[in-house]
PDB file of C-alpha atoms in Angstrom:
ATOM      1  CA  MET A   1       5.630  28.562 -45.752  1.00  0.00           C
ATOM      2  CA  ALA A   2       3.780  26.480 -43.232  1.00  0.00           C
ATOM      3  CA  ALA A   3       5.535  24.270 -41.410  1.00  0.00           C
ATOM      4  CA  PRO A   4       5.712  20.776 -41.511  1.00  0.00           C
ATOM      5  CA  ARG A   5       3.218  18.922 -39.549  1.00  0.00           C
ATOM      6  CA  ILE A   6       4.706  16.392 -36.581  1.00  0.00           C
ATOM      7  CA  LYS A   7       3.295  13.219 -36.961  1.00  0.00           C
ATOM      8  CA  GLU A   8       1.428  12.050 -33.435  1.00  0.00           C
ATOM      9  CA  GLU A   9       3.697   9.300 -31.452  1.00  0.00           C
ATOM     10  CA  LEU A  10       1.225   5.773 -32.306  1.00  0.00           C
ATOM     11  CA  LEU A  11       0.954   3.820 -28.287  1.00  0.00           C
ATOM     12  CA  ILE A  12       0.856   0.246 -29.591  1.00  0.00           C
ATOM     13  CA  VAL A  13      -0.226  -2.141 -26.547  1.00  0.00           C
ATOM     14  CA  PHE A  14      -1.756  -5.941 -27.215  1.00  0.00           C
ATOM     15  CA  VAL A  15      -1.841  -8.766 -24.803  1.00  0.00           C
ATOM     16  CA  TYR A  16      -0.792 -12.045 -25.601  1.00  0.00           C
ATOM     17  CA  ASP A  17      -1.769 -15.603 -24.540  1.00  0.00           C
ATOM     18  CA  THR A  18       0.756 -17.996 -24.945  1.00  0.00           C
ATOM     19  CA  GLY A  19      -1.455 -20.858 -24.149  1.00  0.00           C
ATOM     20  CA  ARG A  20      -3.734 -20.633 -27.338  1.00  0.00           C
ATOM     21  CA  LEU A  21      -0.994 -21.017 -29.566  1.00  0.00           C
ATOM     22  CA  MET A  22       1.043 -24.435 -28.826  1.00  0.00           C
ATOM     23  CA  ARG A  23       0.214 -26.840 -31.568  1.00  0.00           C
ATOM     24  CA  GLU A  24       0.482 -25.868 -34.943  1.00  0.00           C
ATOM     25  CA  GLU A  25      -2.392 -26.446 -35.982  1.00  0.00           C
ATOM     26  CA  ASP A  26      -3.312 -23.749 -33.199  1.00  0.00           C
ATOM     27  CA  ASP A  27      -5.149 -19.966 -35.243  1.00  0.00           C
ATOM     28  CA  PRO A  28      -2.880 -17.270 -34.041  1.00  0.00           C
ATOM     29  CA  VAL A  29      -5.973 -15.455 -34.028  1.00  0.00           C
ATOM     30  CA  ASN A  30      -7.098 -16.607 -30.583  1.00  0.00           C
ATOM     31  CA  ALA A  31      -3.714 -16.132 -29.113  1.00  0.00           C
ATOM     32  CA  LEU A  32      -4.146 -11.994 -29.749  1.00  0.00           C
ATOM     33  CA  VAL A  33      -6.716 -11.526 -26.740  1.00  0.00           C
ATOM     34  CA  TYR A  34      -6.519  -7.433 -26.981  1.00  0.00           C
ATOM     35  CA  PHE A  35      -4.807  -4.906 -28.931  1.00  0.00           C
ATOM     36  CA  TYR A  36      -4.538  -1.242 -29.594  1.00  0.00           C
ATOM     37  CA  PRO A  37      -5.312   0.844 -31.457  1.00  0.00           C
ATOM     38  CA  SER A  38      -8.131  -0.812 -32.629  1.00  0.00           C
ATOM     39  CA  TRP A  39      -8.725   0.505 -35.778  1.00  0.00           C
ATOM     40  CA  VAL A  40      -5.465  -1.502 -37.242  1.00  0.00           C
ATOM     41  CA  SER A  41      -6.804  -4.587 -39.620  1.00  0.00           C
ATOM     42  CA  ASP A  42      -6.499  -7.889 -38.651  1.00  0.00           C
ATOM     43  CA  GLN A  43      -3.885  -9.078 -40.604  1.00  0.00           C
ATOM     44  CA  GLN A  44      -1.708  -5.944 -39.836  1.00  0.00           C
ATOM     45  CA  LYS A  45      -2.113  -6.897 -36.114  1.00  0.00           C
ATOM     46  CA  LEU A  46      -1.071 -10.186 -36.782  1.00  0.00           C
ATOM     47  CA  ILE A  47       1.680  -9.160 -38.919  1.00  0.00           C
ATOM     48  CA  LEU A  48       3.386  -7.074 -35.479  1.00  0.00           C
ATOM     49  CA  CYS A  49       2.871  -9.513 -33.105  1.00  0.00           C
ATOM     50  CA  GLY A  50       4.127 -12.273 -34.730  1.00  0.00           C
ATOM     51  CA  GLN A  51       7.592 -10.891 -35.686  1.00  0.00           C
ATOM     52  CA  ILE A  52       7.557  -9.526 -32.163  1.00  0.00           C
ATOM     53  CA  ILE A  53       6.169 -12.461 -30.787  1.00  0.00           C
ATOM     54  CA  GLY A  54       8.458 -14.459 -32.579  1.00  0.00           C
ATOM     55  CA  THR A  55      11.461 -12.841 -32.014  1.00  0.00           C
ATOM     56  CA  ALA A  56      11.151 -12.870 -28.125  1.00  0.00           C
ATOM     57  CA  HIS A  57      10.509 -16.364 -28.285  1.00  0.00           C
ATOM     58  CA  CYS A  58      13.857 -16.312 -30.718  1.00  0.00           C
ATOM     59  CA  VAL A  59      16.372 -14.777 -28.108  1.00  0.00           C
ATOM     60  CA  SER A  60      14.675 -16.468 -25.237  1.00  0.00           C
ATOM     61  CA  SER A  61      15.961 -19.454 -26.695  1.00  0.00           C
ATOM     62  CA  ILE A  62      19.445 -18.652 -27.689  1.00  0.00           C
ATOM     63  CA  PHE A  63      19.711 -16.139 -24.374  1.00  0.00           C
ATOM     64  CA  SER A  64      17.877 -14.747 -22.385  1.00  0.00           C
ATOM     65  CA  THR A  65      13.741 -13.323 -22.056  1.00  0.00           C
ATOM     66  CA  PRO A  66      14.363  -9.748 -23.664  1.00  0.00           C
ATOM     67  CA  ARG A  67      13.096  -6.784 -21.854  1.00  0.00           C
ATOM     68  CA  ILE A  68      13.101  -4.305 -24.802  1.00  0.00           C
ATOM     69  CA  ILE A  69      12.876  -5.075 -28.598  1.00  0.00           C
ATOM     70  CA  SER A  70      13.389  -2.949 -31.278  1.00  0.00           C
ATOM     71  CA  LEU A  71      12.342  -2.904 -34.174  1.00  0.00           C
ATOM     72  CA  ARG A  72      12.187  -1.101 -37.639  1.00  0.00           C
ATOM     73  CA  CYS A  73       8.876  -0.688 -37.216  1.00  0.00           C
ATOM     74  CA  GLY A  74       8.906   0.414 -33.513  1.00  0.00           C
ATOM     75  CA  LYS A  75      10.257  -0.305 -30.144  1.00  0.00           C
ATOM     76  CA  PHE A  76       8.325  -2.821 -27.538  1.00  0.00           C
ATOM     77  CA  VAL A  77       8.672  -3.310 -23.824  1.00  0.00           C
ATOM     78  CA  PHE A  78       7.417  -6.938 -21.987  1.00  0.00           C
ATOM     79  CA  LYS A  79       5.445  -7.824 -19.394  1.00  0.00           C
ATOM     80  CA  HIS A  80       5.374 -11.379 -18.241  1.00  0.00           C
ATOM     81  CA  TYR A  81       2.132 -12.697 -16.625  1.00  0.00           C
ATOM     82  CA  GLU A  82       1.832 -16.743 -15.567  1.00  0.00           C
ATOM     83  CA  ASN A  83      -0.075 -17.326 -18.877  1.00  0.00           C
ATOM     84  CA  TYR A  84      -0.117 -13.528 -20.476  1.00  0.00           C
ATOM     85  CA  ILE A  85       2.804 -11.700 -22.166  1.00  0.00           C
ATOM     86  CA  LEU A  86       1.799  -7.868 -22.040  1.00  0.00           C
ATOM     87  CA  CYS A  87       3.339  -5.768 -24.598  1.00  0.00           C
ATOM     88  CA  VAL A  88       3.619  -1.869 -24.687  1.00  0.00           C
ATOM     89  CA  GLY A  89       5.272  -0.398 -27.530  1.00  0.00           C
ATOM     90  CA  THR A  90       5.459   2.828 -30.028  1.00  0.00           C
ATOM     91  CA  ASP A  91       6.366   3.481 -33.667  1.00  0.00           C
ATOM     92  CA  ARG A  92       8.997   5.324 -32.575  1.00  0.00           C
ATOM     93  CA  GLN A  93      12.585   4.636 -31.500  1.00  0.00           C
ATOM     94  CA  ALA A  94      11.509   6.401 -28.195  1.00  0.00           C
ATOM     95  CA  GLU A  95      14.382   5.938 -25.073  1.00  0.00           C
ATOM     96  CA  ASP A  96      14.205   3.221 -23.461  1.00  0.00           C
ATOM     97  CA  TRP A  97      13.373   4.799 -20.062  1.00  0.00           C
ATOM     98  CA  CYS A  98      10.586   6.370 -21.012  1.00  0.00           C
ATOM     99  CA  LEU A  99       8.814   3.349 -22.846  1.00  0.00           C
ATOM    100  CA  GLN A 100      10.193   1.080 -19.525  1.00  0.00           C
ATOM    101  CA  ASP A 101       8.196   4.018 -17.322  1.00  0.00           C
ATOM    102  CA  ARG A 102       4.984   3.610 -19.622  1.00  0.00           C
ATOM    103  CA  ALA A 103       5.140  -0.377 -18.965  1.00  0.00           C
ATOM    104  CA  ASP A 104       5.675  -0.428 -15.401  1.00  0.00           C
ATOM    105  CA  LEU A 105       2.931   2.181 -15.159  1.00  0.00           C
ATOM    106  CA  LEU A 106       0.691  -0.131 -16.692  1.00  0.00           C
ATOM    107  CA  TYR A 107       1.489  -3.078 -15.355  1.00  0.00           C
ATOM    108  CA  ASN A 108       1.690  -1.574 -11.817  1.00  0.00           C
ATOM    109  CA  LEU A 109      -2.276  -0.402 -12.183  1.00  0.00           C
ATOM    110  CA  ILE A 110      -3.088  -4.285 -13.447  1.00  0.00           C
ATOM    111  CA  SER A 111      -1.425  -5.437 -10.248  1.00  0.00           C
ATOM    112  CA  LEU A 112      -2.756  -2.994  -8.242  1.00  0.00           C
ATOM    113  CA  TYR A 113      -6.525  -2.899  -8.691  1.00  0.00           C
ATOM    114  CA  HIS A 114      -6.541  -6.357 -10.342  1.00  0.00           C
ATOM    115  CA  LYS A 115      -3.827  -8.736  -9.224  1.00  0.00           C
ATOM    116  CA  ASP A 116      -2.596  -9.859 -12.545  1.00  0.00           C
ATOM    117  CA  LEU A 117      -4.281 -10.424 -16.196  1.00  0.00           C
ATOM    118  CA  ASP A 118      -4.729 -14.255 -14.911  1.00  0.00           C
ATOM    119  CA  THR A 119      -7.281 -12.879 -11.997  1.00  0.00           C
ATOM    120  CA  ILE A 120      -8.988 -11.030 -14.939  1.00  0.00           C
ATOM    121  CA  LYS A 121      -9.750 -14.030 -16.640  1.00  0.00           C
ATOM    122  CA  SER A 122     -10.720 -16.402 -13.764  1.00  0.00           C
ATOM    123  CA  ASN A 123     -12.983 -13.444 -12.436  1.00  0.00           C
ATOM    124  CA  LEU A 124     -14.881 -13.973 -15.509  1.00  0.00           C
ATOM    125  CA  PRO A 125     -18.290 -15.073 -15.674  1.00  0.00           C
ATOM    126  CA  ARG A 126     -18.937 -18.312 -16.259  1.00  0.00           C
ATOM    127  CA  ASP A 127     -22.073 -20.491 -17.713  1.00  0.00           C
ATOM    128  CA  LYS A 128     -24.129 -23.179 -15.626  1.00  0.00           C
ATOM    129  CA  HIS A 129     -21.989 -25.532 -17.681  1.00  0.00           C
ATOM    130  CA  GLY A 130     -18.482 -23.747 -15.763  1.00  0.00           C
ATOM    131  CA  GLU A 131     -16.992 -22.551 -18.819  1.00  0.00           C
ATOM    132  CA  GLY A 132     -17.512 -19.056 -19.967  1.00  0.00           C
ATOM    133  CA  ARG A 133     -17.070 -17.538 -23.269  1.00  0.00           C
ATOM    134  CA  GLU A 134     -13.691 -16.936 -22.364  1.00  0.00           C
ATOM    135  CA  GLN A 135     -12.556 -19.735 -24.568  1.00  0.00           C
ATOM    136  CA  ASP A 136     -12.901 -17.614 -27.539  1.00  0.00           C
ATOM    137  CA  GLY A 137     -11.799 -14.510 -26.140  1.00  0.00           C
ATOM    138  CA  GLU A 138     -14.914 -12.513 -26.686  1.00  0.00           C
ATOM    139  CA  ASP A 139     -15.106 -12.081 -22.547  1.00  0.00           C
ATOM    140  CA  MET A 140     -10.968 -11.897 -22.063  1.00  0.00           C
ATOM    141  CA  ASN A 141     -11.246  -8.855 -24.771  1.00  0.00           C
ATOM    142  CA  GLU A 142     -14.057  -7.266 -23.858  1.00  0.00           C
ATOM    143  CA  LYS A 143     -13.210  -6.853 -20.072  1.00  0.00           C
ATOM    144  CA  LEU A 144      -9.401  -5.667 -21.131  1.00  0.00           C
ATOM    145  CA  THR A 145     -11.033  -3.213 -23.422  1.00  0.00           C
ATOM    146  CA  ASN A 146     -13.016  -1.358 -20.861  1.00  0.00           C
ATOM    147  CA  ILE A 147     -10.307  -1.612 -18.544  1.00  0.00           C
ATOM    148  CA  PHE A 148      -7.248  -0.552 -20.433  1.00  0.00           C
ATOM    149  CA  GLN A 149      -9.928   2.475 -22.084  1.00  0.00           C
ATOM    150  CA  VAL A 150      -8.805   3.799 -18.774  1.00  0.00           C
ATOM    151  CA  TYR A 151      -5.780   3.249 -17.627  1.00  0.00           C
ATOM    152  CA  LEU A 152      -4.440   4.202 -21.348  1.00  0.00           C
ATOM    153  CA  SER A 153      -5.535   7.388 -21.099  1.00  0.00           C
ATOM    154  CA  LEU A 154      -3.372   7.837 -17.815  1.00  0.00           C
ATOM    155  CA  LEU A 155       0.241   6.316 -20.098  1.00  0.00           C
ATOM    156  CA  VAL A 156      -1.067   9.252 -21.980  1.00  0.00           C
ATOM    157  CA  HIS A 157      -1.786  12.496 -19.972  1.00  0.00           C
ATOM    158  CA  SER A 158       0.708  11.397 -16.568  1.00  0.00           C
ATOM    159  CA  SER A 159       3.894  12.567 -16.315  1.00  0.00           C
ATOM    160  CA  ILE A 160       7.057  11.052 -17.072  1.00  0.00           C
ATOM    161  CA  PHE A 161       8.715  11.951 -13.721  1.00  0.00           C
ATOM    162  CA  LYS A 162       5.742  10.557 -11.906  1.00  0.00           C
ATOM    163  CA  HIS A 163       6.126  13.449  -9.278  1.00  0.00           C
ATOM    164  CA  LEU A 164       4.327  12.792  -5.714  1.00  0.00           C
ATOM    165  CA  PRO A 165       1.433  15.866  -6.017  1.00  0.00           C
ATOM    166  CA  ILE A 166       1.981  17.736  -2.993  1.00  0.00           C
ATOM    167  CA  LEU A 167      -0.925  19.898  -1.222  1.00  0.00           C
ATOM    168  CA  LYS A 168       1.139  23.037  -0.595  1.00  0.00           C
ATOM    169  CA  LEU A 169      -0.341  24.895   2.116  1.00  0.00           C
ATOM    170  CA  PRO A 170       0.382  28.746   3.270  1.00  0.00           C
ATOM    171  CA  LYS A 171       1.552  29.511   6.389  1.00  0.00           C
ATOM    172  CA  SER A 172      -1.353  30.206   7.953  1.00  0.00           C
ATOM    173  CA  GLY A 173      -2.657  26.494   6.790  1.00  0.00           C
ATOM    174  CA  SER A 174       0.361  24.982   8.602  1.00  0.00           C
ATOM    175  CA  THR A 175      -1.822  23.443  11.144  1.00  0.00           C
ATOM    176  CA  SER A 176      -3.514  21.361   8.547  1.00  0.00           C
ATOM    177  CA  PHE A 177      -0.911  18.672   7.594  1.00  0.00           C
ATOM    178  CA  SER A 178      -0.994  18.236  11.861  1.00  0.00           C
ATOM    179  CA  GLU A 179      -4.648  17.757  11.997  1.00  0.00           C
ATOM    180  CA  SER A 180      -4.373  15.477   8.634  1.00  0.00           C
ATOM    181  CA  MET A 181      -1.951  13.484  10.684  1.00  0.00           C
ATOM    182  CA  GLN A 182      -4.252  12.777  13.249  1.00  0.00           C
ATOM    183  CA  LEU A 183      -6.967  12.052  11.697  1.00  0.00           C
ATOM    184  CA  LEU A 184      -4.888   9.451   9.683  1.00  0.00           C
ATOM    185  CA  GLN A 185      -3.534   7.522  13.229  1.00  0.00           C
ATOM    186  CA  CYS A 186      -6.853   8.181  14.832  1.00  0.00           C
ATOM    187  CA  PHE A 187      -8.178   6.044  11.868  1.00  0.00           C
ATOM    188  CA  GLN A 188      -5.474   3.701  12.358  1.00  0.00           C
ATOM    189  CA  GLY A 189      -5.616   2.626  16.101  1.00  0.00           C
ATOM    190  CA  LYS A 190      -8.975   1.174  14.573  1.00  0.00           C
ATOM    191  CA  PRO A 191      -9.476  -2.355  14.010  1.00  0.00           C
ATOM    192  CA  GLY A 192      -8.827  -3.409  10.481  1.00  0.00           C
ATOM    193  CA  VAL A 193      -7.384   0.119   9.563  1.00  0.00           C
ATOM    194  CA  LEU A 194      -3.522  -0.424   7.936  1.00  0.00           C
ATOM    195  CA  GLY A 195      -3.149   3.130   6.848  1.00  0.00           C
ATOM    196  CA  GLY A 196      -4.606   5.807   4.396  1.00  0.00           C
ATOM    197  CA  THR A 197      -4.056   8.991   3.076  1.00  0.00           C
ATOM    198  CA  ILE A 198      -5.331  12.396   2.386  1.00  0.00           C
ATOM    199  CA  MET A 199      -5.919  14.300  -0.509  1.00  0.00           C
ATOM    200  CA  SER A 200      -7.192  17.759  -1.385  1.00  0.00           C
ATOM    201  CA  ARG A 201      -8.103  18.262  -5.736  1.00  0.00           C
ATOM    202  CA  ASN A 202      -5.865  14.884  -6.482  1.00  0.00           C
ATOM    203  CA  LYS A 203      -2.798  16.865  -4.046  1.00  0.00           C
ATOM    204  CA  ILE A 204      -1.470  14.809  -0.812  1.00  0.00           C
ATOM    205  CA  LEU A 205      -1.913  16.798   1.799  1.00  0.00           C
ATOM    206  CA  ALA A 206      -1.019  13.869   4.081  1.00  0.00           C
ATOM    207  CA  SER A 207      -0.208  10.454   3.708  1.00  0.00           C
ATOM    208  CA  GLN A 208       0.866   7.487   6.155  1.00  0.00           C
ATOM    209  CA  LEU A 209       1.111   4.591   2.747  1.00  0.00           C
ATOM    210  CA  SER A 210       4.489   4.165   0.609  1.00  0.00           C
ATOM    211  CA  THR A 211       5.561   6.508  -1.990  1.00  0.00           C
ATOM    212  CA  LYS A 212       4.597   4.142  -4.715  1.00  0.00           C
ATOM    213  CA  LEU A 213       1.227   3.527  -3.860  1.00  0.00           C
ATOM    214  CA  THR A 214       0.563   6.736  -3.202  1.00  0.00           C
ATOM    215  CA  LYS A 215       1.812   7.875  -6.486  1.00  0.00           C
ATOM    216  CA  LEU A 216      -0.687   5.008  -7.742  1.00  0.00           C
ATOM    217  CA  LEU A 217      -3.402   6.337  -6.161  1.00  0.00           C
ATOM    218  CA  ALA A 218      -3.149  10.143  -7.015  1.00  0.00           C
ATOM    219  CA  ILE A 219      -2.230   8.330 -10.871  1.00  0.00           C
ATOM    220  CA  SER A 220      -5.451   6.744 -10.874  1.00  0.00           C
ATOM    221  CA  ASP A 221      -7.332   9.438  -9.378  1.00  0.00           C
ATOM    222  CA  PRO A 222     -10.431   6.680  -8.423  1.00  0.00           C
ATOM    223  CA  TYR A 223     -12.524   9.502  -6.975  1.00  0.00           C
ATOM    224  CA  ARG A 224     -13.126  11.559 -10.271  1.00  0.00           C
ATOM    225  CA  LEU A 225     -12.119   8.640 -12.980  1.00  0.00           C
ATOM    226  CA  GLN A 226     -14.403   5.826 -13.177  1.00  0.00           C
ATOM    227  CA  ILE A 227     -11.553   3.030 -12.281  1.00  0.00           C
ATOM    228  CA  PRO A 228     -12.305  -0.356 -13.467  1.00  0.00           C
ATOM    229  CA  ALA A 229     -12.244  -2.155 -10.288  1.00  0.00           C
ATOM    230  CA  ASP A 230     -14.077  -4.048  -8.265  1.00  0.00           C
ATOM    231  CA  ASN A 231     -15.988  -2.749  -6.126  1.00  0.00           C
ATOM    232  CA  ILE A 232     -17.300  -3.461  -2.349  1.00  0.00           C
ATOM    233  CA  LYS A 233     -20.611  -3.694  -1.250  1.00  0.00           C
ATOM    234  CA  PRO A 234     -21.504  -3.303   2.229  1.00  0.00           C
ATOM    235  CA  SER A 235     -24.568  -4.555   3.880  1.00  0.00           C
ATOM    236  CA  TYR A 236     -24.593  -0.867   5.638  1.00  0.00           C
ATOM    237  CA  ARG A 237     -25.699   2.394   3.776  1.00  0.00           C
ATOM    238  CA  LEU A 238     -22.448   4.297   2.274  1.00  0.00           C
ATOM    239  CA  PRO A 239     -22.694   7.759   2.394  1.00  0.00           C
ATOM    240  CA  VAL A 240     -23.023   9.901  -0.492  1.00  0.00           C
ATOM    241  CA  GLY A 241     -19.493  10.026  -2.496  1.00  0.00           C
ATOM    242  CA  VAL A 242     -17.939   7.122  -0.710  1.00  0.00           C
ATOM    243  CA  GLN A 243     -16.961   4.110  -2.664  1.00  0.00           C
ATOM    244  CA  LEU A 244     -14.962   1.263  -1.761  1.00  0.00           C
ATOM    245  CA  LEU A 245     -12.428  -0.700  -4.339  1.00  0.00           C
ATOM    246  CA  LYS A 246     -10.830  -3.872  -3.585  1.00  0.00           C
ATOM    247  CA  ILE A 247      -7.076  -3.280  -4.236  1.00  0.00           C
ATOM    248  CA  HIS A 248      -4.571  -5.717  -4.384  1.00  0.00           C
ATOM    249  CA  LEU A 249      -1.364  -5.548  -2.412  1.00  0.00           C
ATOM    250  CA  PRO A 250       2.227  -6.541  -2.366  1.00  0.00           C
ATOM    251  CA  GLU A 251       3.215  -9.039   1.286  1.00  0.00           C
ATOM    252  CA  SER A 252       5.909  -6.409   1.875  1.00  0.00           C
ATOM    253  CA  GLU A 253       3.624  -3.500   1.891  1.00  0.00           C
ATOM    254  CA  ILE A 254       1.207  -5.177   4.201  1.00  0.00           C
ATOM    255  CA  ALA A 255       3.773  -5.727   6.387  1.00  0.00           C
ATOM    256  CA  ALA A 256       5.001  -2.443   6.921  1.00  0.00           C
ATOM    257  CA  LEU A 257       1.878  -0.889   7.434  1.00  0.00           C
ATOM    258  CA  ASN A 258       0.878  -3.567   9.592  1.00  0.00           C
ATOM    259  CA  THR A 259       4.172  -2.591  11.504  1.00  0.00           C
ATOM    260  CA  ASP A 260       3.478   0.968  11.495  1.00  0.00           C
ATOM    261  CA  THR A 261      -0.043   0.501  12.874  1.00  0.00           C
ATOM    262  CA  LYS A 262       1.318  -1.762  15.689  1.00  0.00           C
ATOM    263  CA  LEU A 263       3.065   1.051  16.717  1.00  0.00           C
ATOM    264  CA  ILE A 264       0.675   3.935  16.300  1.00  0.00           C
ATOM    265  CA  ARG A 265      -1.800   1.664  18.680  1.00  0.00           C
ATOM    266  CA  GLU A 266       0.542   1.206  20.966  1.00  0.00           C
ATOM    267  CA  SER A 267       1.716   4.680  21.375  1.00  0.00           C
ATOM    268  CA  ILE A 268      -2.023   5.564  21.573  1.00  0.00           C
ATOM    269  CA  GLU A 269      -2.007   3.149  24.487  1.00  0.00           C
ATOM    270  CA  GLN A 270       0.876   4.357  26.488  1.00  0.00           C
ATOM    271  CA  VAL A 271      -0.557   8.091  26.036  1.00  0.00           C
ATOM    272  CA  LYS A 272      -3.846   6.649  27.708  1.00  0.00           C
ATOM    273  CA  LEU A 273      -1.795   5.550  30.195  1.00  0.00           C
ATOM    274  CA  ARG A 274      -0.033   8.263  31.261  1.00  0.00           C
ATOM    275  CA  LYS A 275      -2.869  10.512  30.958  1.00  0.00           C
ATOM    276  CA  GLN A 276      -4.869   8.350  33.697  1.00  0.00           C
ATOM    277  CA  ASN A 277      -1.738   8.020  35.639  1.00  0.00           C
ATOM    278  CA  GLY A 278      -1.833  11.522  35.901  1.00  0.00           C
ATOM    279  CA  GLU A 279      -4.894  12.004  36.989  1.00  0.00           C
ATOM    280  CA  HIS A 280      -4.647   9.576  39.094  1.00  0.00           C
ATOM    281  CA  ASN A 281      -1.576  11.333  41.197  1.00  0.00           C
ATOM    282  CA  MET A 282      -3.347  14.980  40.968  1.00  0.00           C
ATOM    283  CA  SER A 283      -6.479  13.542  42.303  1.00  0.00           C
ATOM    284  CA  TYR A 284      -4.613  12.107  45.639  1.00  0.00           C
ATOM    285  CA  THR A 285      -4.402  14.952  47.962  1.00  0.00           C
ATOM    286  CA  GLY A 286      -3.658  12.934  51.239  1.00  0.00           C
ATOM    287  CA  ASN A 287      -0.436  12.627  53.311  1.00  0.00           C
ATOM    288  CA  GLY A 288       1.567   9.627  52.503  1.00  0.00           C
ATOM    289  CA  ASP A 289       2.127   7.023  49.557  1.00  0.00           C
ATOM    290  CA  PRO A 290      -0.803   7.188  47.246  1.00  0.00           C
ATOM    291  CA  PRO A 291      -2.329   4.082  46.999  1.00  0.00           C
ATOM    292  CA  SER A 292      -1.453   1.539  44.501  1.00  0.00           C
TER     293      SER A 292
END
C-alpha cells in the first residue's frame, strides 16, 4: 500500500495599502496591491485578506496591534509600514517562531535593498503630469512581483537557523584569513570606504560588517542571483563581473562602521609614524643627540 502523500505547505504573502480603503465606497480590490500565490482567484483573495485585515483592525481597536493572527485557514504575521501592511502566512498551523523568522527575513531584505515599501512606491516612474500609473496599483503590483519573485525563493530555501556560511580553511591555508583581513583594512583606509566582507562561493572568509548584515548578504547572494536592487552606474567603466548595488543601512550600523574605520585609519597612521621614526633613527650615525 502506497504511503499517503503529504500536502505541500502553501506560503501566502500579500501587501495591503491602508490608504486605499478609507471610505465606505472605496473598492477593497484596490487596497490589495500584491498577493502570492498568483493562481488564487480574486474572490478568494478578497475573502482571505478581508478576514485577516478585519481581524487585525478589530483587535487593534480593542487591545493592541497584533503580531500574529491564527485562523482556521492558517497563521499570519504582520509587518507594518507607514502606508502598507506586509503579511506573511501559511495554510498550516506552523510554529510562531518559524513564521516570524520568515517574515523578519523578508522585511530585512526589503529594508536592506529598498528601505521600505513606501520608498518603492515613491521611486515608481511618473508621467509628464507628475502622476504615475501606480494610482490604480498596476505599477506597484508589477514592481512587487519582480521583487518578491526573488525574495520568496530565498524564504523557502534558506535555512531556518540562519547560520553564517563560514568558509573552513585547511591548516595549509591559515594565512588566507590574515591576508583577507589585511586587504579589508587596506580598503577601509581609503576615503569613503566603511567596511566590507570577502566571500568564496558565498561562504564568508572575512568580514568587517555586523553579523546581521553579513547574514543578509550571504542569504541574498547578489553575485549569483539577480537581486532587484537599484544599480549604481558610475561615470567610469567597471571591471567584468563587478556590480554596484545601493543598500540602505540603519544609522547605528553606519555609526559603528565609522567608528571602526576611524580606528583603522588611526592605527595605520601610527604604524606609518613609527616606521618613519625608526628609519630616521637608523639613518643617524653621528655623535650626540639625534637631530629633531
